[in-house]
Amino acid sequence: MTSTKTAPPSAPSPEQARPDRTERTPRRIAFGHKLSKWDLKLSPYLYISPFFILFAITGLFPIAYTAVISFMDWDLVRNSGTFIGFDQYVYVLTQPKFWIALRNTFSIFLLSSVPQLILAVFIATMLDQNIRAKTFWRMGVLLPYVMAPVAVALIFSNMFGDKYGLINTTLADLGLPPVMWHSNAFASHIAISTMVNFRWTGYNTLILLAAMQAIPRDYYEAAAIDGANRFRQFTAITLPSLRPTLIFVIITSTIGGLQIFDEPRMYDQFGTGGANSQWLTISLYLYDIGWGQWNFGRAAALAWILFIIILAIGVINMLVTNRLVRDEGSRDGRSRRDRRAAAIAARTELEHRVGGTVRDDFGSAPTGAATSDTNDKTTEVAR
Amino acid sequence: MTATEPATQATTSMNTVASVTVNAKDPKRRLRSRPVRGSRPGWFVYTALAIVLGSAIFPYYWSFLIGSGDAGTIRDPNMSWLPGGNFIENALTVVNDPAVNFWRALWNSIYSSALIALSVVFFSTLAGWAFAKLKFKGGKWLLVFVVATMAVPMQLGVVPLYILFADLGWTGNVGAIIIPALVTAFGVFWMTQYIQQSVPDELLEAARVDGANSFRTFLTVGLPAARPAAAMLGLFTFVTAWNNFFWPFIVLDRSDPTLPVALSLLQSNHFVDYSIVLAGVLLSTIPLLILFVFAGKQLVSGIMAGAVKG
């Protein structure tokens, strides 16, 4: 600011020297300058405005409006509501169906995300090795991702058929009793989780693979030198390095898992979550209240309850993941700060030792660039 | 004589520091391990990967197997693992079923997904360009806000959105599924990240020196530079829009569906005849399969690049 203000007073001196030139050009520059200044100032806001305007209409406004509707008894004919306070929340929370749906959602979510992530880490570790035809395997792993969840649900509900399904036929061939994939609640959760796992494992694998490839190879070399085996390298280097990515993947799969709708909706031809709500999920219940019973107030209340659950689980997830992965990476019960302090102390001690002895020896008689270079590398490896 | 002395001194010093002996091997090790990571893995890795690949392909094959048979195939205890000859017949049944509206659904899916992908790419690149390369008051906070909105579930907005579109008389119209999808927070975040990392500030300055105004700079510098990320974002958005079910299922009429909604009708119409249902499933998956064959590489590298790296 001050520099632009002090500039004009110094300008007159060249003006006096060459009067005819300065008369035209500065004015044009000033005008153009003003325009481009406005351009520079305004255009960023113009560029981001489409997002914010559209988001305000289709994202922000509905969220706020959902909150309003959730306190109302919504009349579809008049298309307006009467304020009734927390009654809709009370109603939803006292429905046994809600708690069944909550249980089912959690059960399906856990059955899908836990094995899926373990499997994804495992597959990513294999893909992270120096395999042939990398792109081929990566594309193969992602193949299920392009299939619509509805399509996946239709195929798997066929394979999990109670009477003639592939799985039960196979079980019969093996001499095992058939599993009632539709009437048994837990079995239906396994079937639905299988659909989710089929579609998402590859996707998560690739995300984890990307994070694995970002881990510097030197860490593994150093660990190998220290005598750590494959498994030890995995728990001591790979897993801790993956922590941010794991948190990201867990949170996204939580958000997705708690909203699950397509698969349970298409699991049988009625789409009501089973005769005894065996696989009714919260989203399915929301659809049923809103567009089956046409009660928008209750549906809105349920939507907010779902949102709060997602937020809470997200936070819990983050805390647990942070803990879990960190503990596996550490050698003992020491906190991160302690370990870091110890590592720094060890490093300075080593540097001191290496630097000290080496410098004394070479200081007396320099032997050339090659050896000193090696010594530089030594400290690097030791670090 | 004096020349050898330092050399012996050097070796003794090397022996005193344990890691130096390891280091003596290091140059060779490095040469071997740097460009490729370690040695080639054994057969078990390939076997495991082949199993993974097999389970990824199997459902596709299964739907073809059942879809190419007839109504009795699924109940046949000695079912053959080779496809039957009825696929085209079954597919024609799906296509000609007036209750399913297959062609209508295909067309709706194609143009709504394409429009959504184009719009998301353009607006996200525009906003990403502003967030990444232009300085303006509150930019940082606005970007944080954009990222925060990614955690909001779709379910939170469906009731009022439905009321809104019902008010406008748009329920049953494909526009009702296009409008809410025109921008995404993920897209803005993605493009911001990419442009920040890959477009040097010098390019911007050069354009400014050449007298280009801000929008022209965006068109001539920003858009071309952002092309790889834009292609990936477009692919992603297209796949997501194509497969979206919850909102279209709520807001669209059964007579004017998208493919997933049409698929859902297939089951309620032919709930016994799985050969027709699964033929329809495969039929509706073919367009995306074709896309995957041509653009799968991009999609893979897109997911790989989009990850949060430690």
Tab-separated table of N, CA and C in Angstrom, chain A residues 37-54, chain B residues 123 126-143 146 188 214-215:
chain	number	residue	atom	x	y	z
A	37	LYS	N	-7.247	-4.431	-12.507
A	37	LYS	CA	-7.305	-4.549	-11.065
A	37	LYS	C	-8.698	-5.052	-10.636
A	38	TRP	N	-9.707	-4.461	-11.270
A	38	TRP	CA	-11.069	-4.942	-10.987
A	38	TRP	C	-11.226	-6.395	-11.396
A	39	ASP	N	-10.642	-6.657	-12.565
A	39	ASP	CA	-10.688	-8.017	-13.111
A	39	ASP	C	-10.071	-8.990	-12.108
A	40	LEU	N	-8.885	-8.606	-11.609
A	40	LEU	CA	-8.171	-9.482	-10.685
A	40	LEU	C	-8.927	-9.662	-9.380
A	41	LYS	N	-9.550	-8.559	-8.933
A	41	LYS	CA	-10.218	-8.605	-7.631
A	41	LYS	C	-11.521	-9.396	-7.699
A	42	LEU	N	-12.273	-9.178	-8.767
A	42	LEU	CA	-13.617	-9.744	-8.829
A	42	LEU	C	-13.647	-11.168	-9.374
A	43	SER	N	-12.755	-11.410	-10.353
A	43	SER	CA	-12.913	-12.689	-11.067
A	43	SER	C	-12.805	-13.933	-10.183
A	44	PRO	N	-11.933	-13.960	-9.150
A	44	PRO	CA	-11.942	-15.177	-8.324
A	44	PRO	C	-13.319	-15.469	-7.756
A	45	TYR	N	-13.994	-14.427	-7.304
A	45	TYR	CA	-15.329	-14.646	-6.730
A	45	TYR	C	-16.317	-15.099	-7.794
A	46	LEU	N	-16.129	-14.546	-8.993
A	46	LEU	CA	-16.995	-14.979	-10.097
A	46	LEU	C	-16.778	-16.454	-10.404
A	47	TYR	N	-15.522	-16.871	-10.351
A	47	TYR	CA	-15.211	-18.255	-10.732
A	47	TYR	C	-15.747	-19.264	-9.729
A	48	ILE	N	-15.717	-18.882	-8.449
A	48	ILE	CA	-16.195	-19.864	-7.477
A	48	ILE	C	-17.700	-19.740	-7.254
A	49	SER	N	-18.301	-18.676	-7.780
A	49	SER	CA	-19.723	-18.464	-7.492
A	49	SER	C	-20.649	-19.557	-8.039
A	50	PRO	N	-20.370	-20.134	-9.224
A	50	PRO	CA	-21.292	-21.195	-9.670
A	50	PRO	C	-21.418	-22.308	-8.643
A	51	PHE	N	-20.267	-22.703	-8.081
A	51	PHE	CA	-20.341	-23.761	-7.081
A	51	PHE	C	-21.189	-23.322	-5.904
A	52	PHE	N	-20.906	-22.136	-5.389
A	52	PHE	CA	-21.592	-21.730	-4.167
A	52	PHE	C	-23.076	-21.462	-4.393
A	53	ILE	N	-23.399	-20.902	-5.554
A	53	ILE	CA	-24.820	-20.641	-5.830
A	53	ILE	C	-25.577	-21.959	-5.953
A	54	LEU	N	-25.027	-22.860	-6.780
A	54	LEU	CA	-25.713	-24.143	-6.964
A	54	LEU	C	-25.745	-24.950	-5.672
B	123	PHE	N	-17.216	-26.334	-14.011
B	123	PHE	CA	-17.333	-25.489	-12.826
B	123	PHE	C	-16.255	-25.806	-11.799
B	126	LEU	N	-13.013	-24.242	-12.996
B	126	LEU	CA	-13.099	-22.797	-12.790
B	126	LEU	C	-12.844	-22.454	-11.324
B	127	ALA	N	-13.571	-23.128	-10.431
B	127	ALA	CA	-13.420	-22.834	-9.005
B	127	ALA	C	-12.042	-23.271	-8.514
B	128	GLY	N	-11.578	-24.430	-9.008
B	128	GLY	CA	-10.265	-24.918	-8.594
B	128	GLY	C	-9.165	-23.963	-9.017
B	129	TRP	N	-9.304	-23.402	-10.195
B	129	TRP	CA	-8.349	-22.421	-10.704
B	129	TRP	C	-8.301	-21.210	-9.781
B	130	ALA	N	-9.479	-20.729	-9.376
B	130	ALA	CA	-9.540	-19.569	-8.485
B	130	ALA	C	-8.901	-19.897	-7.140
B	131	PHE	N	-9.245	-21.055	-6.595
B	131	PHE	CA	-8.722	-21.411	-5.273
B	131	PHE	C	-7.220	-21.648	-5.313
B	132	ALA	N	-6.742	-22.208	-6.420
B	132	ALA	CA	-5.340	-22.599	-6.462
B	132	ALA	C	-4.428	-21.457	-6.867
B	133	LYS	N	-4.878	-20.621	-7.812
B	133	LYS	CA	-3.932	-19.686	-8.416
B	133	LYS	C	-4.262	-18.209	-8.231
B	134	LEU	N	-5.463	-17.880	-7.836
B	134	LEU	CA	-5.802	-16.467	-7.675
B	134	LEU	C	-5.894	-16.159	-6.188
B	135	LYS	N	-5.387	-14.993	-5.835
B	135	LYS	CA	-5.444	-14.641	-4.413
B	135	LYS	C	-6.668	-13.770	-4.168
B	136	PHE	N	-7.454	-14.167	-3.195
B	136	PHE	CA	-8.600	-13.319	-2.839
B	136	PHE	C	-8.961	-13.542	-1.382
B	137	LYS	N	-9.608	-12.519	-0.845
B	137	LYS	CA	-9.933	-12.535	0.592
B	137	LYS	C	-10.862	-13.693	0.915
B	138	GLY	N	-10.536	-14.433	1.969
B	138	GLY	CA	-11.420	-15.509	2.426
B	138	GLY	C	-11.298	-16.781	1.618
B	139	GLY	N	-10.383	-16.811	0.670
B	139	GLY	CA	-10.266	-17.983	-0.199
B	139	GLY	C	-10.015	-19.272	0.567
B	140	LYS	N	-9.115	-19.167	1.538
B	140	LYS	CA	-8.762	-20.348	2.314
B	140	LYS	C	-9.982	-20.905	3.044
B	141	TRP	N	-10.705	-20.003	3.687
B	141	TRP	CA	-11.850	-20.445	4.485
B	141	TRP	C	-12.950	-21.007	3.604
B	142	LEU	N	-13.120	-20.391	2.462
B	142	LEU	CA	-14.147	-20.909	1.546
B	142	LEU	C	-13.788	-22.319	1.088
B	143	LEU	N	-12.490	-22.550	0.880
B	143	LEU	CA	-12.075	-23.884	0.446
B	143	LEU	C	-12.308	-24.914	1.555
B	146	VAL	N	-15.844	-25.788	1.488
B	146	VAL	CA	-16.157	-26.703	0.384
B	146	VAL	C	-15.828	-28.140	0.786
B	188	VAL	N	-14.368	-29.713	-6.930
B	188	VAL	CA	-13.652	-28.461	-6.664
B	188	VAL	C	-12.346	-28.760	-5.928
B	214	SER	N	-8.244	-11.942	-17.011
B	214	SER	CA	-8.290	-13.097	-16.117
B	214	SER	C	-8.974	-14.305	-16.741
B	215	PHE	N	-10.106	-14.078	-17.395
B	215	PHE	CA	-10.847	-15.210	-17.943
B	215	PHE	C	-10.097	-15.828	-19.118
